[in-house]
XYZ file of C-alpha atoms in Angstrom:
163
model
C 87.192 90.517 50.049
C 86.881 93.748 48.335
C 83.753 93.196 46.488
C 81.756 91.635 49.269
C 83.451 93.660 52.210
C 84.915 96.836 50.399
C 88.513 95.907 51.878
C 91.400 95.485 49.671
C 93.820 92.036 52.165
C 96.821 93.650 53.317
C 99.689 91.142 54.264
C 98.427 91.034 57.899
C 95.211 89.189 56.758
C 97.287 87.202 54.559
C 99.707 86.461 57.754
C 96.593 85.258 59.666
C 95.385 82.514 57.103
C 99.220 81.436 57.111
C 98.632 80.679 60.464
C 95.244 79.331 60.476
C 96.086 76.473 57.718
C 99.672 76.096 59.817
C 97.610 75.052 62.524
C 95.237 73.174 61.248
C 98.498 71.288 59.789
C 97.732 72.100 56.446
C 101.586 73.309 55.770
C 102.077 72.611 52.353
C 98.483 75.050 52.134
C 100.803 77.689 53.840
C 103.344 77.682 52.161
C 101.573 77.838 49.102
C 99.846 80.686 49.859
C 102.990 82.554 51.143
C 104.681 82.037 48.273
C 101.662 83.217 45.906
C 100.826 86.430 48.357
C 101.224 89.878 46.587
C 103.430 91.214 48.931
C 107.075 90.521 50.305
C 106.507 88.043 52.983
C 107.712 89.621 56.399
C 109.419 88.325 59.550
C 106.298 87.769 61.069
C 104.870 85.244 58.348
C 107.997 83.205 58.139
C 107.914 83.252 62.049
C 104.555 81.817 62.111
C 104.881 79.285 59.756
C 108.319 77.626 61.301
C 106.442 77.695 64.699
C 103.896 75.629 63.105
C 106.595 73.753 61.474
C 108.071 72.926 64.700
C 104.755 71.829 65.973
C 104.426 69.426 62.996
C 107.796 68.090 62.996
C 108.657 69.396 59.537
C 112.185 69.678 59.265
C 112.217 70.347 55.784
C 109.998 73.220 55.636
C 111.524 74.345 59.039
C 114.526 74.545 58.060
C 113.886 76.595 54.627
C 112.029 79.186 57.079
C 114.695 79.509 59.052
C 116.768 80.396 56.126
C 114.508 83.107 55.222
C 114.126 84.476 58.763
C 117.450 84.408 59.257
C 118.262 86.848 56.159
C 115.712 89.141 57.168
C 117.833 89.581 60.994
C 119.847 86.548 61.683
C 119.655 87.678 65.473
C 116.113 86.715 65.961
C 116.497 84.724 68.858
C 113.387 82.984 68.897
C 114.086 81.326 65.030
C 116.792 79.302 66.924
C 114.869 78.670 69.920
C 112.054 77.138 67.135
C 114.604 75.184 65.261
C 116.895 73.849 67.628
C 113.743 71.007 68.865
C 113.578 70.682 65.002
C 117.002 68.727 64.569
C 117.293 67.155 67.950
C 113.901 65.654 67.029
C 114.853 64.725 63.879
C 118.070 63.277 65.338
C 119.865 65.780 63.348
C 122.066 66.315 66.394
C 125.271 67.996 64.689
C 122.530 70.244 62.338
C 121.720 71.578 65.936
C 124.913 72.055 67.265
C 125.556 73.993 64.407
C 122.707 76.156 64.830
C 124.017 76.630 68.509
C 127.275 77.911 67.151
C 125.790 80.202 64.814
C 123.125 81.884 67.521
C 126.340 82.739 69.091
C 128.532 83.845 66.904
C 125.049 85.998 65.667
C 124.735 87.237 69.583
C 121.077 86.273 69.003
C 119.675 86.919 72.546
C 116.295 86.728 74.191
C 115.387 89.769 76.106
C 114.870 89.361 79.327
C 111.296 88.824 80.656
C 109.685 91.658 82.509
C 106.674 91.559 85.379
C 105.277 94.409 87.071
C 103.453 93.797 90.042
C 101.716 96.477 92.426
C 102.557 96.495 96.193
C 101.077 98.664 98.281
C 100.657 101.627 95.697
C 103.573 101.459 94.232
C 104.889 99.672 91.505
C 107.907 96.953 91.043
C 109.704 95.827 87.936
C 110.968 92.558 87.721
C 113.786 91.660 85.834
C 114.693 87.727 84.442
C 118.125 87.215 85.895
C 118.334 90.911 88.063
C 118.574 91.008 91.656
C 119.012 94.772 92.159
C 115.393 95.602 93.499
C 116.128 97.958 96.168
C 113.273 96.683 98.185
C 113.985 93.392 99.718
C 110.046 93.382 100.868
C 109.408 93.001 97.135
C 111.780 89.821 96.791
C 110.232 88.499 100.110
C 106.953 88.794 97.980
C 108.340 87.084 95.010
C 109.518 84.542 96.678
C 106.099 83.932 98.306
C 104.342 83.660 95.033
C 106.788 81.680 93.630
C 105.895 79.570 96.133
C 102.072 79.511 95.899
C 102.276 79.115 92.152
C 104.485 75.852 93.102
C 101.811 74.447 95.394
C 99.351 75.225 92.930
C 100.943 73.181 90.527
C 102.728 75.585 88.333
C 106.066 74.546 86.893
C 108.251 76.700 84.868
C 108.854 75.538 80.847
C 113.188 74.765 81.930
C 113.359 72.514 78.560
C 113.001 75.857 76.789
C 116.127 76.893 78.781
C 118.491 74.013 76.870
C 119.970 76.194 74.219
């Protein structure tokens, strides 16, 4: 890379062909090259490769990048939320309870999801789970959408919800 393009691969680049072999399945490939990269892998790369783990189904692998993540800030939320499918599918069903128990005795939360829309000028934050808008025009909105993206066939992802 330096010779033909005059830049030195900084751990981002290094993160993206983690993910590229991870996706292509190639795990073993990613791990490989993880383990061989110059630099300290981060969050981020062990992130990417248990989400490719999880698509996969390798437990194994999974699990040691959950390890990892977990020592870098074991209140990542989404590291359980990428493990958890792991076990059950594995039928590792007390493995995931255990992970359950240790998300919360870690307080590893999700943050809330956020949408802004624009009404009229003016624009409305939307809060998962708050119902403090002072404008009950904007719910009467939100509702209506909700309801168009129903009859257009959306349905919200509530088997993320389980954990």
């Amino acid at each position: 890379m330096i010779g033909q393009y005059g830049l030195s691969p900084m751990v981002e680049h290094y993160n993206c062909l983690i993910d590229l072999f991870g996706r292509l399945g190639q795990l073993q490939e990613a791990e490989n090259l993880l383990q061989n990269m110059p630099w300290q892998p981060t969050l981020r790369t062990w992130m990417s490769l248990l989400s490719n783990c999880r698509t996969f189904c390798n437990v194994t692998l999974g699990f040691y990048c959950f390890k990892k993540i977990f020592l870098l800030d074991g209140t990542h939320a989404s590291a359980y939320t990428l493990m958890y499918p792991l076990f059950l599918v594995a039928g590792l069903n007390s493995d995931a309870m255990k992970l359950i128990e240790l998300r919360n005795k870690m307080q590893a939360r999700r943050k809330p999801g956020k949408a802004y829309i624009e009404v009229a000028q003016n624009i409305h934050e939307f809060v998962v789970g708050d119902n403090r808008h002072p404008s009950i025009l904007a719910y009467r909105k939100l509702k209506s959408l909700l309801l168009h993206l129903n009859s257009e066939g959306f349905m919200p992802l509530l088997d993320l919800l389980n954990i």
